[in-house]
Amino acid sequence: IRGIRVTSSNDNMITGNNMITVIGISLYSSFNNTIMGNKIQTPREDKLFAGIYADSSSNFNIIKRNILNRIHWGACLHSSYNIVLGNSIKNGDIGISIQAEGTHNDIVYNNIINCEWYGIHVFGTNNRIYNNNLFNSSVVAGEGTNTWDNGYPSGGNYYSNYNGTDNYSGPEQNIPGADGIGDSPYIINEYNIDNYPLMRPYTSTIVVPDDYSVIQDAIDAAIDGDTIYVKAGVYYEHLVINKSIQLIGENAETTIINGNGTGPIIKIDYPTIGCTIQNLTITGAIYQAPIENQYGILAYADVQICNCIISNNDIGIEITLVYANISNCTIYNNIKGISLAGGNTNIENNTLDNNKHGIVIVVPDVVATIKHNVFRNNEFGLQFSTWIDQVVKEGILFENAYAEYPITCL
């Protein structure tokens, strides 16, 4: 059973599909096709046979930014002169396989995670394999010679099982000083050697909607350290961020994530150790009885929120027992603009306008620094309890707030 089969057909664009099948996308005698932004996976215990398959007569194709999950072969190439770029391949048996007929393929910028047999399996020759990340996934190659790095200083691949050191730099790795490249090569066999293994994962920028049409798919494909750049548009999504990434919009006024009436719109969850949200409008998590506490942004992990517009939510931003920095944001028309439910938060240079509650601190064990913010037309400007740990208030300007409620103690 095949999801999409392309036979003797050239110059096609196959994009934005979500499929569960035995073979996701297969090419036979087909050239110059682009397979991009698809999600091929299964929730079942048994694995799919192949996510993307190209036979020996299917050359010059681009396989880019796909999510391939729980598949025996993530991408299997019997062909030549293909580009396999920026894919996320997880929890399969073999991530990327180049069979004996496969030559002159470029395998770059892929994230290959938890593949049980091999992350990359190469038995062709003259293929280039570099700037990929292999987490808990080994590599194997035959006797054909392939290139496993892009020279210095671009480097080779990241291998989570590489145990080399980084005390030297330079093309010969003989100049004192670290450079992010291992001092000793990663040897697969005598014909296949990565001369410049990376000490840290290779990070990249994923563009929405160019690479993925859906922001959550971009997040799912990312690894810690990646940047997701969202072009202007309205995106009706609810996001879960559980990685240390940067989520950056093109422009806060024109790059809008709309919860369409429910929240949380963005949930920042474990095991994230810190992420950034920047240049976005977060709107539309509206109170709907009997469901309370619809959140624009709900943070269970450290976060920096800057240059954002947070509007028309039940609770614009809620910070729990984590560190947060909220700066240069416009927060308006929320029931609660910012709610602090623990942790250590710096709130600086924001404008809080026309909220019922500007900033609310309602639990113990809160440390908050609140400075250089403008409170305008809020019914309650800053509310805090007498028993919180520490609140530093500096340079707060109240403009046109109801006179009796600029600062209140709960």
Short mmCIF file of C-alpha atoms in Angstrom, two decimals:
data_model
loop_
_atom_site.label_atom_id
_atom_site.label_comp_id
_atom_site.label_asym_id
_atom_site.label_seq_id
_atom_site.Cartn_x
_atom_site.Cartn_y
_atom_site.Cartn_z
CA ILE A 1 0.00 0.00 0.00
CA ARG A 2 1.56 3.27 -1.11
CA GLY A 3 0.52 6.74 -0.14
CA ILE A 4 1.81 8.49 -3.29
CA ARG A 5 3.49 6.67 -6.19
CA VAL A 6 5.14 8.68 -8.97
CA THR A 7 6.05 6.74 -12.11
CA SER A 8 7.80 8.24 -15.16
CA SER A 9 6.77 11.72 -14.13
CA ASN A 10 9.08 14.71 -13.73
CA ASP A 11 9.08 18.21 -12.21
CA ASN A 12 6.37 17.57 -9.60
CA MET A 13 6.02 19.23 -6.21
CA ILE A 14 4.73 16.90 -3.48
CA THR A 15 4.17 18.91 -0.32
CA GLY A 16 2.05 19.25 2.81
CA ASN A 17 0.76 15.67 3.00
CA ASN A 18 0.11 13.74 6.22
CA MET A 19 0.04 10.00 5.68
CA ILE A 20 0.11 6.65 7.43
CA THR A 21 0.82 3.81 4.99
CA VAL A 22 3.34 1.07 4.13
CA ILE A 23 5.38 3.20 1.73
CA GLY A 24 4.77 6.93 2.05
CA ILE A 25 6.09 8.41 -1.21
CA SER A 26 7.81 6.38 -3.91
CA LEU A 27 9.51 7.46 -7.13
CA TYR A 28 10.04 5.24 -10.15
CA SER A 29 11.92 6.52 -13.22
CA SER A 30 11.12 10.07 -12.16
CA PHE A 31 13.38 13.13 -12.24
CA ASN A 32 13.52 16.65 -10.79
CA ASN A 33 10.73 16.18 -8.27
CA THR A 34 10.59 18.02 -4.94
CA ILE A 35 9.23 16.18 -1.90
CA MET A 36 8.91 18.74 0.84
CA GLY A 37 7.09 19.41 4.11
CA ASN A 38 5.31 16.06 4.37
CA LYS A 39 4.61 14.12 7.55
CA ILE A 40 4.86 10.36 7.23
CA GLN A 41 4.45 8.31 10.38
CA THR A 42 2.50 5.67 12.24
CA PRO A 43 1.18 5.45 15.80
CA ARG A 44 1.26 1.65 15.57
CA GLU A 45 3.83 -0.65 17.11
CA ASP A 46 4.89 -2.02 13.71
CA LYS A 47 6.89 0.31 11.52
CA LEU A 48 6.17 1.46 8.00
CA PHE A 49 8.41 -0.07 5.32
CA ALA A 50 9.72 3.17 3.81
CA GLY A 51 8.91 6.82 4.22
CA ILE A 52 10.40 8.01 0.91
CA TYR A 53 11.72 5.59 -1.70
CA ALA A 54 13.53 6.33 -4.97
CA ASP A 55 14.39 3.53 -7.39
CA SER A 56 17.57 3.35 -9.46
CA SER A 57 16.12 5.43 -12.29
CA SER A 58 14.90 8.33 -10.16
CA ASN A 59 17.61 10.97 -10.09
CA PHE A 60 18.00 14.71 -9.46
CA ASN A 61 15.19 14.86 -6.87
CA ILE A 62 15.02 17.03 -3.75
CA ILE A 63 13.80 15.50 -0.47
CA LYS A 64 13.53 18.39 1.96
CA ARG A 65 12.09 19.21 5.39
CA ASN A 66 9.91 16.13 5.82
CA ILE A 67 9.03 14.52 9.16
CA LEU A 68 9.50 10.74 9.07
CA ASN A 69 8.59 8.91 12.27
CA ARG A 70 8.59 5.20 13.18
CA ILE A 71 9.62 3.92 9.74
CA HIS A 72 11.88 0.99 8.81
CA TRP A 73 13.65 3.07 6.14
CA GLY A 74 13.18 6.78 6.57
CA ALA A 75 14.55 7.62 3.12
CA CYS A 76 15.85 4.86 0.85
CA LEU A 77 17.78 5.80 -2.30
CA HIS A 78 18.78 3.43 -5.08
CA SER A 79 19.40 6.47 -7.26
CA SER A 80 21.88 9.29 -7.85
CA TYR A 81 22.28 13.07 -7.79
CA ASN A 82 19.53 13.58 -5.23
CA ILE A 83 19.55 16.09 -2.36
CA VAL A 84 18.24 14.95 1.04
CA LEU A 85 18.16 18.09 3.15
CA GLY A 86 16.83 19.16 6.54
CA ASN A 87 14.58 16.19 7.26
CA SER A 88 13.60 15.01 10.73
CA ILE A 89 13.85 11.22 10.97
CA LYS A 90 13.00 9.61 14.30
CA ASN A 91 12.42 6.28 16.00
CA GLY A 92 12.90 4.06 12.95
CA ASP A 93 15.26 1.25 12.08
CA ILE A 94 17.38 2.99 9.41
CA GLY A 95 17.24 6.74 8.99
CA ILE A 96 18.74 7.28 5.52
CA SER A 97 19.89 4.42 3.30
CA ILE A 98 21.91 4.80 0.09
CA GLN A 99 22.00 1.50 -1.72
CA ALA A 100 24.84 0.27 -3.94
CA GLU A 101 23.43 1.98 -7.05
CA GLY A 102 23.32 5.35 -5.29
CA THR A 103 26.07 7.80 -6.19
CA HIS A 104 26.64 11.55 -5.97
CA ASN A 105 23.82 12.17 -3.50
CA ASP A 106 24.05 15.04 -1.00
CA ILE A 107 22.84 14.25 2.52
CA VAL A 108 22.93 17.45 4.58
CA TYR A 109 21.33 19.18 7.58
CA ASN A 110 19.19 16.20 8.63
CA ASN A 111 18.25 15.40 12.24
CA ILE A 112 18.35 11.64 12.75
CA ILE A 113 17.18 10.55 16.18
CA ASN A 114 16.90 7.16 17.91
CA CYS A 115 17.22 4.92 14.87
CA GLU A 116 17.55 1.38 16.15
CA TRP A 117 19.81 -0.08 13.44
CA TYR A 118 21.58 2.76 11.69
CA GLY A 119 21.10 6.47 11.38
CA ILE A 120 22.88 6.55 8.01
CA HIS A 121 23.49 3.40 5.95
CA VAL A 122 25.66 3.92 2.84
CA PHE A 123 26.72 1.29 0.32
CA GLY A 124 26.98 3.54 -2.73
CA THR A 125 30.00 5.64 -3.68
CA ASN A 126 30.89 9.30 -4.14
CA ASN A 127 28.10 10.58 -1.91
CA ARG A 128 28.54 13.67 0.29
CA ILE A 129 27.26 13.46 3.86
CA TYR A 130 27.83 16.43 6.15
CA ASN A 131 26.30 18.75 8.77
CA ASN A 132 23.82 16.09 9.87
CA ASN A 133 22.97 15.39 13.52
CA LEU A 134 22.91 11.78 14.66
CA PHE A 135 21.45 11.28 18.12
CA ASN A 136 21.62 7.71 19.44
CA SER A 137 21.98 6.53 15.85
CA SER A 138 25.07 4.84 14.43
CA VAL A 139 26.44 4.87 10.89
CA VAL A 140 27.63 2.10 8.59
CA ALA A 141 29.23 2.11 5.14
CA GLY A 142 30.51 -0.38 2.62
CA GLU A 143 33.78 -0.35 0.70
CA GLY A 144 32.80 2.51 -1.57
CA THR A 145 34.44 5.84 -0.81
CA ASN A 146 32.19 8.71 0.31
CA THR A 147 32.80 12.19 1.71
CA TRP A 148 31.64 12.71 5.29
CA ASP A 149 32.58 16.35 5.86
CA ASN A 150 32.48 19.67 4.05
CA GLY A 151 36.04 20.63 4.81
CA TYR A 152 37.22 23.14 7.35
CA PRO A 153 35.63 25.09 9.00
CA SER A 154 32.16 23.90 7.87
CA GLY A 155 32.94 20.50 9.32
CA GLY A 156 31.33 17.10 9.18
CA ASN A 157 28.51 15.57 11.19
CA TYR A 158 27.51 15.49 14.84
CA TYR A 159 27.64 11.99 16.36
CA SER A 160 26.30 11.64 19.88
CA ASN A 161 28.67 8.69 20.45
CA TYR A 162 31.80 10.61 19.42
CA ASN A 163 34.12 10.84 22.42
CA GLY A 164 36.89 13.01 21.02
CA THR A 165 38.23 16.23 22.52
CA ASP A 166 38.37 19.80 21.22
CA ASN A 167 41.60 21.42 22.31
CA TYR A 168 42.90 22.46 18.90
CA SER A 169 41.72 24.25 15.77
CA GLY A 170 42.66 24.74 12.13
CA PRO A 171 42.53 22.48 9.07
CA GLU A 172 45.13 20.19 10.64
CA GLN A 173 43.66 20.55 14.14
CA ASN A 174 47.09 21.53 15.47
CA ILE A 175 46.59 25.16 16.54
CA PRO A 176 45.86 25.57 20.28
CA GLY A 177 42.28 26.62 20.97
CA ALA A 178 38.89 24.97 20.56
CA ASP A 179 36.85 25.48 17.38
CA GLY A 180 33.79 23.24 17.83
CA ILE A 181 35.37 20.46 15.75
CA GLY A 182 36.85 17.30 17.20
CA ASP A 183 40.62 17.02 17.19
CA SER A 184 40.49 13.43 15.93
CA PRO A 185 38.49 12.05 12.98
CA TYR A 186 35.40 9.89 13.27
CA ILE A 187 36.32 6.66 11.50
CA ILE A 188 33.49 4.62 10.00
CA ASN A 189 35.83 2.34 8.04
CA GLU A 190 39.03 2.79 6.05
CA TYR A 191 37.10 4.16 3.05
CA ASN A 192 34.77 6.44 4.97
CA ILE A 193 36.17 8.96 7.44
CA ASP A 194 34.72 12.16 8.85
CA ASN A 195 37.80 14.35 9.25
CA TYR A 196 35.98 17.14 11.10
CA PRO A 197 33.30 15.68 13.42
CA LEU A 198 31.24 18.35 15.16
CA MET A 199 31.40 18.66 18.93
CA ARG A 200 27.90 20.17 19.12
CA PRO A 201 24.77 19.59 17.04
CA TYR A 202 24.53 21.60 13.85
CA THR A 203 21.71 24.13 14.20
CA SER A 204 19.68 25.71 11.43
CA THR A 205 16.82 28.09 10.66
CA ILE A 206 13.48 26.61 9.64
CA VAL A 207 11.16 28.95 7.74
CA VAL A 208 7.36 28.80 7.94
CA PRO A 209 5.59 28.43 5.53
CA ASP A 210 8.51 27.87 3.13
CA ASP A 211 9.80 24.71 4.81
CA TYR A 212 6.67 23.67 6.70
CA SER A 213 3.21 25.15 6.27
CA VAL A 214 2.35 24.53 9.94
CA ILE A 215 4.35 26.02 12.81
CA GLN A 216 3.94 22.94 15.02
CA ASP A 217 5.46 20.74 12.30
CA ALA A 218 8.48 23.05 12.25
CA ILE A 219 8.76 22.75 16.04
CA ASP A 220 8.49 18.96 15.84
CA ALA A 221 11.28 18.87 13.24
CA ALA A 222 13.59 21.20 15.15
CA ILE A 223 16.31 20.37 17.65
CA ASP A 224 17.64 22.40 20.56
CA GLY A 225 19.31 25.55 19.26
CA ASP A 226 17.30 25.83 16.03
CA THR A 227 15.49 29.01 15.00
CA ILE A 228 11.97 28.89 13.57
CA TYR A 229 11.27 31.99 11.51
CA VAL A 230 7.58 32.58 10.80
CA LYS A 231 6.68 34.78 7.87
CA ALA A 232 3.80 37.25 8.04
CA GLY A 233 0.34 35.69 8.05
CA VAL A 234 -2.40 34.41 10.34
CA TYR A 235 -1.81 30.94 11.77
CA TYR A 236 -4.68 29.22 13.59
CA GLU A 237 -2.70 26.90 15.81
CA HIS A 238 -2.04 25.76 19.36
CA LEU A 239 1.67 25.18 19.87
CA VAL A 240 3.58 23.00 22.33
CA ILE A 241 7.26 23.91 22.63
CA ASN A 242 9.36 21.31 24.44
CA LYS A 243 12.74 22.26 22.98
CA SER A 244 15.17 25.11 23.45
CA ILE A 245 14.40 26.99 20.26
CA GLN A 246 13.82 30.52 19.07
CA LEU A 247 10.35 31.18 17.64
CA ILE A 248 10.62 34.47 15.77
CA GLY A 249 7.99 36.19 13.66
CA GLU A 250 8.66 38.44 10.70
CA ASN A 251 6.79 41.34 12.31
CA ALA A 252 4.69 41.39 15.47
CA GLU A 253 1.87 43.32 13.80
CA THR A 254 1.58 41.02 10.79
CA THR A 255 2.65 37.60 12.14
CA ILE A 256 -0.32 36.38 14.14
CA ILE A 257 -1.00 33.14 15.99
CA ASN A 258 -4.73 32.97 16.69
CA GLY A 259 -6.15 30.47 19.17
CA ASN A 260 -9.57 30.77 17.56
CA GLY A 261 -11.28 30.95 20.95
CA THR A 262 -9.27 28.45 23.00
CA GLY A 263 -5.90 28.17 24.68
CA PRO A 264 -3.20 27.80 25.58
CA ILE A 265 -2.06 29.16 22.26
CA ILE A 266 1.59 28.56 23.14
CA LYS A 267 2.50 26.10 25.89
CA ILE A 268 6.16 25.98 26.86
CA ASP A 269 6.75 22.63 28.50
CA TYR A 270 9.46 20.35 29.86
CA PRO A 271 12.14 19.32 28.97
CA THR A 272 12.80 22.79 27.52
CA ILE A 273 15.64 24.54 29.32
CA GLY A 274 14.88 27.89 27.74
CA CYS A 275 13.28 29.27 24.60
CA THR A 276 12.61 32.65 22.99
CA ILE A 277 9.33 33.97 21.59
CA GLN A 278 9.73 37.16 19.58
CA ASN A 279 7.93 39.38 17.07
CA LEU A 280 4.54 37.64 17.23
CA THR A 281 0.93 38.54 17.98
CA ILE A 282 -0.69 36.00 20.31
CA THR A 283 -4.46 36.40 20.38
CA GLY A 284 -7.77 34.62 20.70
CA ALA A 285 -7.62 32.54 23.91
CA ILE A 286 -10.97 33.88 25.10
CA TYR A 287 -12.80 33.04 28.30
CA GLN A 288 -15.72 30.74 27.56
CA ALA A 289 -17.81 29.58 30.50
CA PRO A 290 -17.54 27.13 32.11
CA ILE A 291 -13.90 26.81 30.93
CA GLU A 292 -11.68 29.30 32.71
CA ASN A 293 -8.08 30.35 32.33
CA GLN A 294 -7.57 30.33 28.59
CA TYR A 295 -3.91 31.30 28.13
CA GLY A 296 -2.15 33.14 25.37
CA ILE A 297 1.24 31.87 26.59
CA LEU A 298 1.56 29.34 29.42
CA ALA A 299 5.14 28.75 30.57
CA TYR A 300 6.20 25.66 32.49
CA ALA A 301 9.83 26.20 31.42
CA ASP A 302 12.20 29.14 31.16
CA VAL A 303 11.29 31.63 28.47
CA GLN A 304 12.10 35.03 27.02
CA ILE A 305 9.17 36.88 25.48
CA CYS A 306 10.06 40.06 23.64
CA ASN A 307 8.59 42.43 21.08
CA CYS A 308 5.26 40.61 21.08
CA ILE A 309 1.64 41.75 21.03
CA ILE A 310 -0.51 39.83 23.51
CA SER A 311 -4.19 40.67 23.08
CA ASN A 312 -7.75 39.47 23.58
CA ASN A 313 -7.00 36.51 25.82
CA ASP A 314 -8.38 35.41 29.16
CA ILE A 315 -4.82 35.38 30.56
CA GLY A 316 -2.22 36.88 28.25
CA ILE A 317 0.89 35.33 29.82
CA GLU A 318 1.16 33.04 32.83
CA ILE A 319 4.55 32.19 34.33
CA THR A 320 4.83 29.23 36.73
CA LEU A 321 7.84 28.11 38.77
CA VAL A 322 10.42 29.12 36.16
CA TYR A 323 12.57 32.04 35.05
CA ALA A 324 11.06 34.44 32.55
CA ASN A 325 11.95 37.72 30.92
CA ILE A 326 9.10 39.73 29.40
CA SER A 327 10.24 42.86 27.60
CA ASN A 328 9.12 45.40 25.00
CA CYS A 329 5.69 43.82 24.62
CA THR A 330 2.28 45.42 24.13
CA ILE A 331 -0.28 43.62 26.25
CA TYR A 332 -3.88 44.75 25.90
CA ASN A 333 -7.55 43.72 26.10
CA ASN A 334 -6.88 40.68 28.30
CA ILE A 335 -8.65 39.79 31.52
CA LYS A 336 -5.21 39.37 33.07
CA GLY A 337 -2.26 40.74 31.15
CA ILE A 338 0.48 38.90 33.05
CA SER A 339 -0.11 36.37 35.83
CA LEU A 340 2.82 35.24 37.97
CA ALA A 341 2.28 31.89 39.65
CA GLY A 342 5.80 31.37 40.94
CA GLY A 343 9.36 31.62 39.74
CA ASN A 344 11.64 34.55 39.01
CA THR A 345 10.39 37.03 36.41
CA ASN A 346 11.77 40.24 34.97
CA ILE A 347 9.08 42.48 33.42
CA GLU A 348 10.56 45.51 31.70
CA ASN A 349 9.65 48.16 29.13
CA ASN A 350 6.18 46.80 28.39
CA THR A 351 2.90 48.62 27.81
CA LEU A 352 -0.14 47.12 29.55
CA ASP A 353 -3.28 48.73 28.19
CA ASN A 354 -7.00 48.21 28.78
CA ASN A 355 -6.68 44.93 30.67
CA LYS A 356 -8.90 44.25 33.66
CA HIS A 357 -5.74 43.28 35.60
CA GLY A 358 -2.38 44.48 34.28
CA ILE A 359 -0.03 42.29 36.33
CA VAL A 360 -1.22 39.88 39.03
CA ILE A 361 1.03 38.09 41.53
CA VAL A 362 -1.07 35.77 43.64
CA VAL A 363 1.12 33.00 45.08
CA PRO A 364 4.11 32.78 47.44
CA ASP A 365 7.67 32.09 46.30
CA VAL A 366 7.59 34.74 43.59
CA VAL A 367 10.55 36.95 42.82
CA ALA A 368 9.67 39.69 40.36
CA THR A 369 11.43 42.75 39.00
CA ILE A 370 8.94 45.14 37.42
CA LYS A 371 10.39 48.30 35.94
CA HIS A 372 9.92 50.90 33.23
CA ASN A 373 6.47 49.63 32.26
CA VAL A 374 3.49 51.76 31.24
CA PHE A 375 0.08 50.87 32.70
CA ARG A 376 -2.75 52.51 30.81
CA ASN A 377 -6.53 52.18 31.28
CA ASN A 378 -6.35 48.99 33.32
CA GLU A 379 -8.99 48.52 36.02
CA PHE A 380 -6.30 47.10 38.30
CA GLY A 381 -2.74 48.02 37.37
CA LEU A 382 -0.37 45.98 39.55
CA GLN A 383 -1.72 43.54 42.11
CA PHE A 384 0.48 41.65 44.51
CA SER A 385 0.26 39.90 47.85
CA THR A 386 1.96 41.04 51.01
CA TRP A 387 3.51 37.60 51.48
CA ILE A 388 5.41 37.17 48.22
CA ASP A 389 9.18 36.82 48.44
CA GLN A 390 10.33 39.94 46.62
CA VAL A 391 8.95 42.52 44.22
CA VAL A 392 11.16 45.30 42.91
CA LYS A 393 9.11 48.13 41.42
CA GLU A 394 11.03 50.79 39.53
CA GLY A 395 10.11 53.40 36.97
CA ILE A 396 6.45 52.34 36.70
CA LEU A 397 4.29 54.88 34.88
CA PHE A 398 0.53 54.77 35.33
CA GLU A 399 -1.31 56.65 32.61
CA ASN A 400 -5.06 57.07 32.88
CA ALA A 401 -5.48 54.05 35.13
CA TYR A 402 -8.45 54.16 37.44
CA ALA A 403 -7.08 56.24 40.26
CA GLU A 404 -8.20 53.99 43.06
CA TYR A 405 -6.56 50.84 41.63
CA PRO A 406 -3.07 51.53 40.21
CA ILE A 407 -1.35 49.29 42.79
CA THR A 408 -3.30 46.95 45.04
CA CYS A 409 -2.41 44.32 47.61
CA LEU A 410 -4.45 41.13 47.58
#
